[in-house]
Coordinates of C-alpha atoms in Angstrom, one line a residue:
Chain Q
X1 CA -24.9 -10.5 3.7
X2 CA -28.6 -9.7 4.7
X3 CA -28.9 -6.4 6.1
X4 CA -30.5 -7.3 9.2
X5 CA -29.6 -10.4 11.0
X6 CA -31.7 -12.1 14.3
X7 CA -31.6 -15.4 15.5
X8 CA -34.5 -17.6 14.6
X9 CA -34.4 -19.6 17.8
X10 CA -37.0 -21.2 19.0
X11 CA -36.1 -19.7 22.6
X12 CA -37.7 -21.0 25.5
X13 CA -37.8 -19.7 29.1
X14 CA -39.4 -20.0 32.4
X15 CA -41.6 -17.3 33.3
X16 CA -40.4 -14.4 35.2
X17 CA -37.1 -14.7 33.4
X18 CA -35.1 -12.4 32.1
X19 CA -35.6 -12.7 28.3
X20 CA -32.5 -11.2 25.9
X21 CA -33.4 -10.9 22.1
X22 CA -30.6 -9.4 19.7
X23 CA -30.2 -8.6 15.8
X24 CA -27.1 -7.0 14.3
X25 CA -27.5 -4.9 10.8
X26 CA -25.1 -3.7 8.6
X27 CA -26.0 -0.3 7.2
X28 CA -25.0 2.3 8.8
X29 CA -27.5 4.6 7.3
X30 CA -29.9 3.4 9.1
X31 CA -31.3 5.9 11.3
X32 CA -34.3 4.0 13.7
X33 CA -34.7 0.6 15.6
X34 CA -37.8 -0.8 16.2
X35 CA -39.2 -4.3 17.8
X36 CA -42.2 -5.7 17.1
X37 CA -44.2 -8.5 18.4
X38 CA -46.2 -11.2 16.1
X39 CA -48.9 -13.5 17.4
X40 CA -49.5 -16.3 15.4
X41 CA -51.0 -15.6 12.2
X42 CA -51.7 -11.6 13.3
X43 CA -50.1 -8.2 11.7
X44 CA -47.0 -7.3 13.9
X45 CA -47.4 -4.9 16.2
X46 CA -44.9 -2.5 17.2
X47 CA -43.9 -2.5 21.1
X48 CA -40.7 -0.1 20.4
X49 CA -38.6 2.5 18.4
X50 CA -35.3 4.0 19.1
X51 CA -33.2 6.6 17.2
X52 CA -29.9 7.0 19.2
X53 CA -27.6 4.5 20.9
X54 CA -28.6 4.3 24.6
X55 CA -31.3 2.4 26.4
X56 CA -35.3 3.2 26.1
X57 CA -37.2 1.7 28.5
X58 CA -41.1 0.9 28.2
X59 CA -42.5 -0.8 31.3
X60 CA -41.1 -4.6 31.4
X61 CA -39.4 -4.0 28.0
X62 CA -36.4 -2.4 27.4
X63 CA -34.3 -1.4 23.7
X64 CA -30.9 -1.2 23.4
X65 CA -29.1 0.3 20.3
X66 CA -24.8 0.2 20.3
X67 CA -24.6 2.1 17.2
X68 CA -20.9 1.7 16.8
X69 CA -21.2 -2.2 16.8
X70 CA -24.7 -2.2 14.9
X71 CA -26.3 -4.0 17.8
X72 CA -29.9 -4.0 18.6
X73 CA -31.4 -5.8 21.8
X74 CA -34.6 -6.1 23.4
X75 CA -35.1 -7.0 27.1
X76 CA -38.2 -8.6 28.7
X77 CA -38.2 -8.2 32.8
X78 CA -40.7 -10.8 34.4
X79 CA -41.4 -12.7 31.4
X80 CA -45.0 -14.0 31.6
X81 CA -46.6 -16.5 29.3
X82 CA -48.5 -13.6 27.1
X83 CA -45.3 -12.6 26.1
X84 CA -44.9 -15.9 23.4
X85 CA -44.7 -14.4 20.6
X86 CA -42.4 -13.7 17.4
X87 CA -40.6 -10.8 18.3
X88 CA -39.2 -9.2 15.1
X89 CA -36.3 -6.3 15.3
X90 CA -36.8 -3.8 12.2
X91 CA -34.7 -0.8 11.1
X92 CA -35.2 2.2 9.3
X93 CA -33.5 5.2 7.4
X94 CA -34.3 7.1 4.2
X95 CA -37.4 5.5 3.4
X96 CA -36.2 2.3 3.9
X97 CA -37.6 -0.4 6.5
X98 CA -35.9 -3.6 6.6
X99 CA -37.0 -6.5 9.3
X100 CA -35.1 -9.3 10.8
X101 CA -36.5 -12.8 10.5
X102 CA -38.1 -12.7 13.9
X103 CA -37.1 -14.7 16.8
X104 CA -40.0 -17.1 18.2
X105 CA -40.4 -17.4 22.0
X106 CA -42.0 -19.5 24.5
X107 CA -42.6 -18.3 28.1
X108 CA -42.9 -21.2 29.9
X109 CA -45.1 -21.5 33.1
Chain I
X1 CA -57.9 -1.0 14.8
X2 CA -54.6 0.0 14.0
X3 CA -55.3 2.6 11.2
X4 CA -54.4 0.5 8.5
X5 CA -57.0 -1.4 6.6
X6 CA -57.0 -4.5 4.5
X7 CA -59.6 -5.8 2.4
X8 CA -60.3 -9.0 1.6
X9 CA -59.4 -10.6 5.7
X10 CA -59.3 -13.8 3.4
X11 CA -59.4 -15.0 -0.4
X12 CA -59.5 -18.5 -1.5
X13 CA -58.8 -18.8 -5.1
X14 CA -58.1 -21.6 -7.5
X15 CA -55.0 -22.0 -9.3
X16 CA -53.8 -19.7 -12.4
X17 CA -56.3 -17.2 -11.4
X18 CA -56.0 -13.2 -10.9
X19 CA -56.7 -11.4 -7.4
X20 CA -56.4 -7.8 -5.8
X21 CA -55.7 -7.0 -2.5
X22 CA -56.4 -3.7 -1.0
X23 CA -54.7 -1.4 1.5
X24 CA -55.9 1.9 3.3
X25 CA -53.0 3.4 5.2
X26 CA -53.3 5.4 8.7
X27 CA -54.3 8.8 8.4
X28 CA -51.3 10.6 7.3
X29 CA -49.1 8.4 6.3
X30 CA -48.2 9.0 2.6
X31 CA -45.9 5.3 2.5
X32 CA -46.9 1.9 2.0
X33 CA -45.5 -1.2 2.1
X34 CA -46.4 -4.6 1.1
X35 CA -44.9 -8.2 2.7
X36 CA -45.5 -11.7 2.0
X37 CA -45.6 -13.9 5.3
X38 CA -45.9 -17.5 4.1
X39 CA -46.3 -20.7 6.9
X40 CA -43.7 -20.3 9.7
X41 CA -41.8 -17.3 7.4
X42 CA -40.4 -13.9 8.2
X43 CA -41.7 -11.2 6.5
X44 CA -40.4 -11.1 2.9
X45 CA -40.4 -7.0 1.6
X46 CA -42.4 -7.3 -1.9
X47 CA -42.7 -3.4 -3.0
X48 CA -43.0 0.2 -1.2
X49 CA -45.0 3.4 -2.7
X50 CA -44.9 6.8 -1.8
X51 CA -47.5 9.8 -2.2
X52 CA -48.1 7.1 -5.3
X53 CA -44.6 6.6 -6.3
X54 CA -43.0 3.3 -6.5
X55 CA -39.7 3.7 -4.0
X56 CA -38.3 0.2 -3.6
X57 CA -38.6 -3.5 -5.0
X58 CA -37.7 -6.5 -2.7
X59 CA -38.1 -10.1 -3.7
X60 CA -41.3 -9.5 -6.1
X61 CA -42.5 -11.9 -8.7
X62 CA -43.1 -10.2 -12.3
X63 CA -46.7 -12.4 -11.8
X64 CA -47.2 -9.6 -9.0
X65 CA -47.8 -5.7 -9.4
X66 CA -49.1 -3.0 -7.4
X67 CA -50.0 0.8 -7.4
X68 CA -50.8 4.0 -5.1
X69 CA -53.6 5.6 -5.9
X70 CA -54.2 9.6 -5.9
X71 CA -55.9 9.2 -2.1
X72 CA -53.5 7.2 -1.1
X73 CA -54.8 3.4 -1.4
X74 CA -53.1 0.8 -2.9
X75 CA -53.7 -2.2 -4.2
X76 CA -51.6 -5.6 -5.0
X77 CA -52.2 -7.8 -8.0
X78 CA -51.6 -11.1 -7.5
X79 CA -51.8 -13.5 -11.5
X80 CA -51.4 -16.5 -12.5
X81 CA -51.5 -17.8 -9.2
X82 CA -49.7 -21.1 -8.2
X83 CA -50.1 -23.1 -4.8
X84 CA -47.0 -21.6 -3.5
X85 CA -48.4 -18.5 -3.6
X86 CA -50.6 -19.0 -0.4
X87 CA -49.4 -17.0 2.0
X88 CA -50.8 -14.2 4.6
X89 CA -50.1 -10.7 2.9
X90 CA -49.8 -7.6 5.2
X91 CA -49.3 -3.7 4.3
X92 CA -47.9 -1.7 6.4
X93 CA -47.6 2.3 6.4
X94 CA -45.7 4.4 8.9
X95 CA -42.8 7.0 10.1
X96 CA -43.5 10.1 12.1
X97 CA -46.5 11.1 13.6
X98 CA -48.2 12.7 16.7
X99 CA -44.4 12.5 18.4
X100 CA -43.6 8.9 17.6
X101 CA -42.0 7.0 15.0
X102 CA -42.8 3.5 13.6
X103 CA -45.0 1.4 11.0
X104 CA -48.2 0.1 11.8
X105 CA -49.5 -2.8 10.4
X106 CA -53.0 -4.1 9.0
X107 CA -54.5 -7.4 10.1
X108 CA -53.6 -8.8 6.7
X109 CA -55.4 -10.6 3.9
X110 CA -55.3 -14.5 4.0
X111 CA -54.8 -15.9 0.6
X112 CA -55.4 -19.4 -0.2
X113 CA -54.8 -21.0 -3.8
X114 CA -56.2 -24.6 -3.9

């Protein structure tokens, strides 16, 4: 079993949707969530971190962690067409920093 | 600039030979941590130093090897390099600092084989 999991997609959406991305790990020692975003051929960058279960909101992006079920989620409000990307959902704890496959989106206008 | 600097931005080598790619983590940060990226890939975890101690292995050929150095560079040897080996490598280098948490990456080095 990998120790992060993410849908691949491809996931395509109209803009100004409401864009759900999700990745389930199985560790429990991990300690902090992060998403990052990938354009094409560039270093990812990292849009957010989270260390407890709860919400953290960042402008049009929101992280989600449910610690008791291992379930990480990012939310894009008012998708726009900048926002195609590889989003990639990474986690963290003693040293350790682990990535999901990434999940590739297309905002459609 | 993110912090993180990578040297060569790209390498095109021939087949069977030897390269070295370079890494300069963000102020601070005493981690590193290499990835392969090939066409259309996730990120595959190679190896990870720290304060120029080798932590963790992922998926790393014995063809490849890399150190930290006593200021905190490091460097990835790529040998004997086959076709398959052309991929975008990135190092990353991160955790806590100025209030925030997270691993910033550089812009990567490019390698070709042909």
């Amino acid at each position: 079993q990998k120790e992060v999991e993410q849908d691949p997609g491809p996931l395509s959406v109209p803009e100004g949707a409401i864009v759900s991305l999700n990745c389930t790990y199985s560790n429990s020692a991990f300690q902090y969530f992060m998403w990052y975003r990938q354009y094409s051929r560039k270093g990812p960058e990292l849009l957010m971190y989270t260390y407890s279960s709860g919400n953290k909101e960042d402008g049009r992006f929101t992280a989600q962690v449910d610690k008791s079920s291992k379930y990480i989620s990012l939310f894009i409000r008012d998708s726009q067409p900048s926002d195609s990307a590889t989003y990639l959902c990474a986690v963290s704890g003693n040293e350790k920093l682990t990535f999901g496959t990434g999940t590739r989106l297309t905002i459609i206008p | 600039d993110s912090g993180v600097t990578q040297t060569p931005k790209h390498l095109i080598t021939a087949t069977g030979q030897r390269v070295t790619l370079r890494c300069s983590p963000r102020s601070g940060d005493l981690s590193v941590y290499w990835y392969q990226q090939s066409l259309d890939q996730g990120l595959q975890f190679l190896i990870q130093y720290y304060n120029g101690e080798e932590r963790a292995k992922g998926n790393i050929l014995e063809r490849f090897s890399a150190q930290q150095f006593p200021d905190l560079h490091s460097e990835l040897n790529l040998s004997s390099l086959e076709l398959g080996d052309s991929a975008l490598y990135f190092c990353a280098s991160g955790g806590w600092q100025g209030g925030s948490y997270g691993y910033t990456f550089g812009s990567g080095t490019r390698l070709t084989v042909v």
